[in-house]
CSV table of C-alpha atoms in Angstrom, one decimal:
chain,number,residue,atom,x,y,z
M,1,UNK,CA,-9.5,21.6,8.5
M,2,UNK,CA,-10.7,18.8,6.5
M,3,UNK,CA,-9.4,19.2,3.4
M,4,UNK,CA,-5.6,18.7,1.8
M,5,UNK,CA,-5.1,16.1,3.8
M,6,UNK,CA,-1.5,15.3,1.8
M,7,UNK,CA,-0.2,18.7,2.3
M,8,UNK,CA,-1.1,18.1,5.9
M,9,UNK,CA,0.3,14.6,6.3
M,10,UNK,CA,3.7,15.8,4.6
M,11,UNK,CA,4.0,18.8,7.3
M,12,UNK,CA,3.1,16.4,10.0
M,13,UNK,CA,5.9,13.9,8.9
M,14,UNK,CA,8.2,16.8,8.7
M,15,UNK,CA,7.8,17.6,11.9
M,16,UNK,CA,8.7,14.3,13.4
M,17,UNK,CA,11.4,14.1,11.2
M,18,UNK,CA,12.6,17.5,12.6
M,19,UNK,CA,11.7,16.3,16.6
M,20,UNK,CA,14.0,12.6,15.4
M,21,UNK,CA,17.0,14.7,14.3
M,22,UNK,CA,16.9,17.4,17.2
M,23,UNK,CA,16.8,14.1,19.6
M,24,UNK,CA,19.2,12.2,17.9
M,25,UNK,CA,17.2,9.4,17.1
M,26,UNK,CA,15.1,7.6,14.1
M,27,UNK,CA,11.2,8.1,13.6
M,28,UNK,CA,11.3,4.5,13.6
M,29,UNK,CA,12.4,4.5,16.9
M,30,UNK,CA,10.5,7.4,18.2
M,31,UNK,CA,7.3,5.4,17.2
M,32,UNK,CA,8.5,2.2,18.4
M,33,UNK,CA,11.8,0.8,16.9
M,34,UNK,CA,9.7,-2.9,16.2
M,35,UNK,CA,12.5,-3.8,13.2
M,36,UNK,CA,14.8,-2.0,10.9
M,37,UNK,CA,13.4,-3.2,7.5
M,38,UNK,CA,10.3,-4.1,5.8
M,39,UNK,CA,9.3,-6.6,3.0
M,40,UNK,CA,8.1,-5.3,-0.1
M,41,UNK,CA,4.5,-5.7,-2.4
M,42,UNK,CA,5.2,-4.7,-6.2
M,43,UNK,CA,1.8,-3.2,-7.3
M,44,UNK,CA,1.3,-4.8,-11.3
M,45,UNK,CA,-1.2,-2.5,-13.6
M,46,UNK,CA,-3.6,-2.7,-16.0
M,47,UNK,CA,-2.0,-5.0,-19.2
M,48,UNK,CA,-2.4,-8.3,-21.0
M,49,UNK,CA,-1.5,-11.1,-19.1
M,50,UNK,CA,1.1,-12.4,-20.5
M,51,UNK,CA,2.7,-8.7,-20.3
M,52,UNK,CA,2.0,-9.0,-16.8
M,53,UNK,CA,3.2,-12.1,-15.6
M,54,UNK,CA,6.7,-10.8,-17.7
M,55,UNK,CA,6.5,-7.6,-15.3
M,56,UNK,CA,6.3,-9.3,-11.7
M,57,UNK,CA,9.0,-12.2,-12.8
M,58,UNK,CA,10.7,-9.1,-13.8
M,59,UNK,CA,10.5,-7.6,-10.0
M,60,UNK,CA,10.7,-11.3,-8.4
M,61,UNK,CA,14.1,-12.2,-10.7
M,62,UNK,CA,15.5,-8.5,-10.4
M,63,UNK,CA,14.2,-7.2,-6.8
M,64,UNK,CA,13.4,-10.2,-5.0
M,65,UNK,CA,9.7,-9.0,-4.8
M,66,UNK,CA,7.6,-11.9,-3.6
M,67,UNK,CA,3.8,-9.9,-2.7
M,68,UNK,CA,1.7,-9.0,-5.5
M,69,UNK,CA,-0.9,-6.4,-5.7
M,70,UNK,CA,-2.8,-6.8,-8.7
M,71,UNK,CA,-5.1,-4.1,-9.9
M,72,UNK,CA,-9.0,-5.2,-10.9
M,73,UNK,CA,-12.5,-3.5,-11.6
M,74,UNK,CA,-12.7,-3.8,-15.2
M,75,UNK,CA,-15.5,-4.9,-16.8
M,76,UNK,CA,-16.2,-7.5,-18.0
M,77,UNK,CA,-14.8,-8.9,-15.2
M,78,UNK,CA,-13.1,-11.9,-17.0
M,79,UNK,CA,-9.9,-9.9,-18.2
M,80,UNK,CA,-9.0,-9.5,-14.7
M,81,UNK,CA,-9.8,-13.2,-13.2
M,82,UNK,CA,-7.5,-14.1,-16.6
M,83,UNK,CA,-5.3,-12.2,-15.4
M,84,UNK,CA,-5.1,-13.0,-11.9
M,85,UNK,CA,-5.3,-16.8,-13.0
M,86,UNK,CA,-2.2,-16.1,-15.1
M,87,UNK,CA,0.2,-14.4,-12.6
M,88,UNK,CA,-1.3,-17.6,-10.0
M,89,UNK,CA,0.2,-20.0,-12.7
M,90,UNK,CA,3.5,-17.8,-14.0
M,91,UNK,CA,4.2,-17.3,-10.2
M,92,UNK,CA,3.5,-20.8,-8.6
M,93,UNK,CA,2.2,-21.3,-4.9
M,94,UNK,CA,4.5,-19.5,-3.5
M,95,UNK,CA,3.8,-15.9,-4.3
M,96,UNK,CA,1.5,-13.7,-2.2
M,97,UNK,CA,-1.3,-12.3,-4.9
M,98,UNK,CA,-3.9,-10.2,-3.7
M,99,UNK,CA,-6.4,-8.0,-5.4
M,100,UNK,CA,-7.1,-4.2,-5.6
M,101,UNK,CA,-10.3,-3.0,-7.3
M,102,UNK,CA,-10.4,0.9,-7.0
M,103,UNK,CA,-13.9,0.6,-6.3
M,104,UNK,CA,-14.5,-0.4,-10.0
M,105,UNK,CA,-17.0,-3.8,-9.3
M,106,UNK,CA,-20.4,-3.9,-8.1
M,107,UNK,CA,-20.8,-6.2,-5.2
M,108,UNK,CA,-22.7,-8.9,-7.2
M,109,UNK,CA,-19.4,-8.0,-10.1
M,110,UNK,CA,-17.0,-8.2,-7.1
M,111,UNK,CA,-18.7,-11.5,-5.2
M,112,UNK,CA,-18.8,-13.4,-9.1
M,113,UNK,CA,-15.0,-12.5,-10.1
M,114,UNK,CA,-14.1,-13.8,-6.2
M,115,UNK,CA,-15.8,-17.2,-6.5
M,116,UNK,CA,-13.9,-17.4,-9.8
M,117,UNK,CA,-11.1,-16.7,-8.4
M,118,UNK,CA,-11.5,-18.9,-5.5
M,119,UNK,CA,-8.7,-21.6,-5.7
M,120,UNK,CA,-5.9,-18.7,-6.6
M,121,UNK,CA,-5.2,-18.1,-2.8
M,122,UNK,CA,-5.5,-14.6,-2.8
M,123,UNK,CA,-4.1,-13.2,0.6
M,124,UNK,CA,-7.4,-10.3,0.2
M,125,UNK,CA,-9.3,-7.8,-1.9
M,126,UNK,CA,-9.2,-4.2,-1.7
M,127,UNK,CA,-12.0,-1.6,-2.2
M,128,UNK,CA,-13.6,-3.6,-5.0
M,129,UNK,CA,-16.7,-1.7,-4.9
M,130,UNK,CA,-18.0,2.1,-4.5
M,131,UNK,CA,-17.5,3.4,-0.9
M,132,UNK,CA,-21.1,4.8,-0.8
M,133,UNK,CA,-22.4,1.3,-1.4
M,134,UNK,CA,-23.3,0.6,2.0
M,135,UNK,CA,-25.8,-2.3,1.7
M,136,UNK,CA,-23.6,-3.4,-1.0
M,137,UNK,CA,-20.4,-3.5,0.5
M,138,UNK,CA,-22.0,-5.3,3.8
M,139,UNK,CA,-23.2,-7.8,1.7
M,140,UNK,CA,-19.8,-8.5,0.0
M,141,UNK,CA,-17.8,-8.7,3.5
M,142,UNK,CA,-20.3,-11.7,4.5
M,143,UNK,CA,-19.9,-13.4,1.5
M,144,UNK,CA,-16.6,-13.1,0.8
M,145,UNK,CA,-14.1,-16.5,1.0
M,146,UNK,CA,-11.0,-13.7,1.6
M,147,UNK,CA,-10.5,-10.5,4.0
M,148,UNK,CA,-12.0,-6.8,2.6
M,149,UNK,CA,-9.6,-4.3,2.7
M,150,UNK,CA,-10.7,-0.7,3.1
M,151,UNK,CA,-8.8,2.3,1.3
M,152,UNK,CA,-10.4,5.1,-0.3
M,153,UNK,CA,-13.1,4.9,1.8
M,154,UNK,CA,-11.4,5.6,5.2
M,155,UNK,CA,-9.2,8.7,5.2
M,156,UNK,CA,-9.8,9.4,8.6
M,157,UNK,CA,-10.0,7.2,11.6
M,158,UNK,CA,-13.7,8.2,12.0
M,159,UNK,CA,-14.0,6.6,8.7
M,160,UNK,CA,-12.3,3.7,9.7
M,161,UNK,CA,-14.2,3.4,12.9
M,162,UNK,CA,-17.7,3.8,10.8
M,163,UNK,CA,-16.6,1.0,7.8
M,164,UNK,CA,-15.2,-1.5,10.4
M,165,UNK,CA,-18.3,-1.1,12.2
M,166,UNK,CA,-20.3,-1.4,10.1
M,167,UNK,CA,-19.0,-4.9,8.8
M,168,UNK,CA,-18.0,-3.3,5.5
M,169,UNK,CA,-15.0,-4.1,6.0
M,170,UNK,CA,-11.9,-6.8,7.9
M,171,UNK,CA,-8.9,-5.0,7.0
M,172,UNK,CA,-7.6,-0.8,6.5
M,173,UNK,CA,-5.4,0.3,4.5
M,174,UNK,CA,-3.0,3.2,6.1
M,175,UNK,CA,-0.9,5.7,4.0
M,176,UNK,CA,1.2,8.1,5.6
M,177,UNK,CA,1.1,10.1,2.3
M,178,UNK,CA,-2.6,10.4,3.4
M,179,UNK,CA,-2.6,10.6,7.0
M,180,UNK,CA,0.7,11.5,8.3
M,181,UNK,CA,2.1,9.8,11.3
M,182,UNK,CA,0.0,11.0,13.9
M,183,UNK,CA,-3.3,10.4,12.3
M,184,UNK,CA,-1.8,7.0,10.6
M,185,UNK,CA,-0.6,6.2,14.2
M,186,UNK,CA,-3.9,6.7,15.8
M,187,UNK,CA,-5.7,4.5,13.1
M,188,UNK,CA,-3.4,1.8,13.7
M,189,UNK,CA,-4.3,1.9,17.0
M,190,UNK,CA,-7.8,1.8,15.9
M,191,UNK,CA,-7.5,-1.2,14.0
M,192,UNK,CA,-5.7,-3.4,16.7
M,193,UNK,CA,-8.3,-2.5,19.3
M,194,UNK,CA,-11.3,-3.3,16.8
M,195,UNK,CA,-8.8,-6.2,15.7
M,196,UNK,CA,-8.6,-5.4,12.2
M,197,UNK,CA,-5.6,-6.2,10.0
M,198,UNK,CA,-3.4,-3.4,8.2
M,199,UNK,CA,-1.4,-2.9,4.9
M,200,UNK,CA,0.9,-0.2,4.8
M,201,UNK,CA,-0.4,1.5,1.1
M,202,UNK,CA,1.3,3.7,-1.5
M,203,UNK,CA,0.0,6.5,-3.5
M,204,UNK,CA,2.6,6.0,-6.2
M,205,UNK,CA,5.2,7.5,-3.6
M,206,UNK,CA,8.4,8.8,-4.9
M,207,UNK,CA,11.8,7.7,-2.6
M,208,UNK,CA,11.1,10.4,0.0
M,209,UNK,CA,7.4,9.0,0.3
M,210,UNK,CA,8.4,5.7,0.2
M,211,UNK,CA,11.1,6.3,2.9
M,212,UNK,CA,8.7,8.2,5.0
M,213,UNK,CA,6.2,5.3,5.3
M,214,UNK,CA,8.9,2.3,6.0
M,215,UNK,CA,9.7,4.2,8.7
M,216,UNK,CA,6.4,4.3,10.2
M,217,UNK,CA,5.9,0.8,8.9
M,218,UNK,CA,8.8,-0.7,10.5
M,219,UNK,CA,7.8,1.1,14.0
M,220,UNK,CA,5.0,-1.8,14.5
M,221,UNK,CA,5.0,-5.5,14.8
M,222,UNK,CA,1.4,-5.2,13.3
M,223,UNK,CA,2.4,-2.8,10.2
M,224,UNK,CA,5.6,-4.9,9.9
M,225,UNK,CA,3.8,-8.3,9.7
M,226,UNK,CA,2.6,-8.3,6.0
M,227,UNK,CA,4.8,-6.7,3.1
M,228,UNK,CA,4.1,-2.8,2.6
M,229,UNK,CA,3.6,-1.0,-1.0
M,230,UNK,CA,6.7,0.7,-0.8
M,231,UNK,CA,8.1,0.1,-4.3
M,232,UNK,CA,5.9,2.4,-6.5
M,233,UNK,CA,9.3,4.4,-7.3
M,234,UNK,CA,10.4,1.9,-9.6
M,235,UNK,CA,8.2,3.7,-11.7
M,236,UNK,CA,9.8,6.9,-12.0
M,237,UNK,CA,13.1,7.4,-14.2
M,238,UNK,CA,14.8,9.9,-11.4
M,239,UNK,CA,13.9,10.9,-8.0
M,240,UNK,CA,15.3,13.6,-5.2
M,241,UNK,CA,17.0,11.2,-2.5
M,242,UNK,CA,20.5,12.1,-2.1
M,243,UNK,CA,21.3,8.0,-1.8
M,244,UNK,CA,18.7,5.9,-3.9
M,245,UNK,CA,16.6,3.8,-2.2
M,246,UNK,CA,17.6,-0.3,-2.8
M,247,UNK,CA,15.2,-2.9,-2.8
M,248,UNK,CA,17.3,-6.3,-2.0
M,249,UNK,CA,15.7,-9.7,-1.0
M,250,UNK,CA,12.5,-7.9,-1.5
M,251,UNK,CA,13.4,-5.7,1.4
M,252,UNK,CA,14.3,-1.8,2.0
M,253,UNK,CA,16.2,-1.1,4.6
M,254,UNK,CA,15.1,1.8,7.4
M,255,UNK,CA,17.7,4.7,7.1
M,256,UNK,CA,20.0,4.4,10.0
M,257,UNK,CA,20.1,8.0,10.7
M,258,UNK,CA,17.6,10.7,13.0
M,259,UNK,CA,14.7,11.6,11.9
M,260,UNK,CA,13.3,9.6,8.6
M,261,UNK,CA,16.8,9.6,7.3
M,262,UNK,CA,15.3,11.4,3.8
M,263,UNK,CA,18.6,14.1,2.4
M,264,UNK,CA,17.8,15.6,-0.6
M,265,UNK,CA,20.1,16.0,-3.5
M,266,UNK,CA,20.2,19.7,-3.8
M,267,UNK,CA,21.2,19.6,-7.7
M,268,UNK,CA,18.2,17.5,-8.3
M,269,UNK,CA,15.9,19.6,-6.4
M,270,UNK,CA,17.2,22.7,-8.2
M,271,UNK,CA,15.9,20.9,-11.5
M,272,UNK,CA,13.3,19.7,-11.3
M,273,UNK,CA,11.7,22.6,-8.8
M,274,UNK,CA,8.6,24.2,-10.5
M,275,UNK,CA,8.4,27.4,-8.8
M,276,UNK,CA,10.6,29.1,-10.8
């Protein structure tokens, strides 16, 4: 019961999909129907600055992509302040940067690259240091000028309750690829009784993922409020949706269909199937 929780999250999905299309109406609306579309955060890796400035202009000129998420932890830490400092100056004010560490700073790494960092106006940080730091990650909540985001560190919503809690953290991260819609639904709750913020996060989706978590994003005025990660596709060269997901404005569209609105493209599926 506590393991595979993507496998479980994906059945759990599909069930609400099925319960939307016996009933006629969206999972959007099933949850509760708060808007039809959500903005969109482009996540920029690991590169030379200059290469990635290039790559979120790119998605900004292209996409209309406005939210940044902008992947840290390296050490030294200087790369990734340079980098951050560059995307601040290629962008201008007006572009939404914020910070995702994958647990790769120490809190004393993670408290130096923020004070850096300090007059970039980054929105927040996510997991910028090991989940089992618990002094550590205390310590970096109280000193930090910017919300700390949790992630990897609270699959569950017990996890969630002890990190928030705890003061290890002001903001959660919730993936449907991870937790469903049940679960994510219940940790939402969580978070606005505990009055935490939430990002709707990506685990490098495909167009079915990505589709599956707008709707739930789009349910809720609090999930709806800040841009979700639901652009990770733009990665991949093909992908199983039977009509391609669009990005325009920086904004996807909910499917206005029952269920999640995901139809797969039955030649695609047949290629790309590995059971055979």
């Amino acid at each position: 019961t506590v393991a595979n929780p993507t496998a479980k999250a994906a059945v759990d999905m599909a069930v609400w999909d099925v319960i939307g299309q016996a009933l006629g109406v969206s999972v959007t609306d099933l949850l509760g129907g708060f808007t039809d579309r959500m903005a969109t955060s482009h996540m920029v890796g690991f590169d030379e600055p200059a290469a990635m400035v290039a790559e979120a202009e790119e998605m900004r000129e292209r996409y209309g992509i406005t939210t940044f998420k902008v992947k840290v932890g390296r050490r030294p830490i200087d790369a990734d302040v340079a980098v951050c400092r560059a995307l601040r100056e290629g962008l201008g004010p007006d572009a939404v940067l914020y910070v995702d560490g994958n647990r790769g700073w120490t809190p004393a790494e993670a408290a130096r690259a923020l004070r850096q960092m300090d007059d970039l106006d980054l929105a927040f940080a996510e997991e910028l240091c090991p989940a089992d730091d618990v002094i550590g990650r205390r310590w970096l909540v109280e000193h930090s000028p910017i919300p700390m985001f949790a992630d990897e560190s609270v699959p569950g919503p017990a996890e969630v309750t002890r990190e928030v809690l705890a003061g290890a953290a002001t903001g959660i991260s919730i993936k449907t690829a991870r937790t469903g819609y049940t679960r994510s639904h219940r940790i939402l709750g969580q978070a606005e009784g505990m009055g935490v913020d939430v990002v709707l996060g990506n685990q490098i989706d495909g167009q079915i993922g990505s589709l599956c978590a707008l709707a739930f994003g789009a349910a809720f005025e609090r999930m709806s409020s800040r841009p979700g990660e639901l652009c990770n596709f733009l990665l991949m060269a093909d992908d199983l949706l039977a009509e391609p997901l669009v990005i325009t404005d920086g904004t996807l569209r909910v499917r206005e269909a029952p269920g999640t609105g995901v139809v797969i493209d039955d030649e695609k599926l047949a290629r790309y199937r590995t059971d055979r």
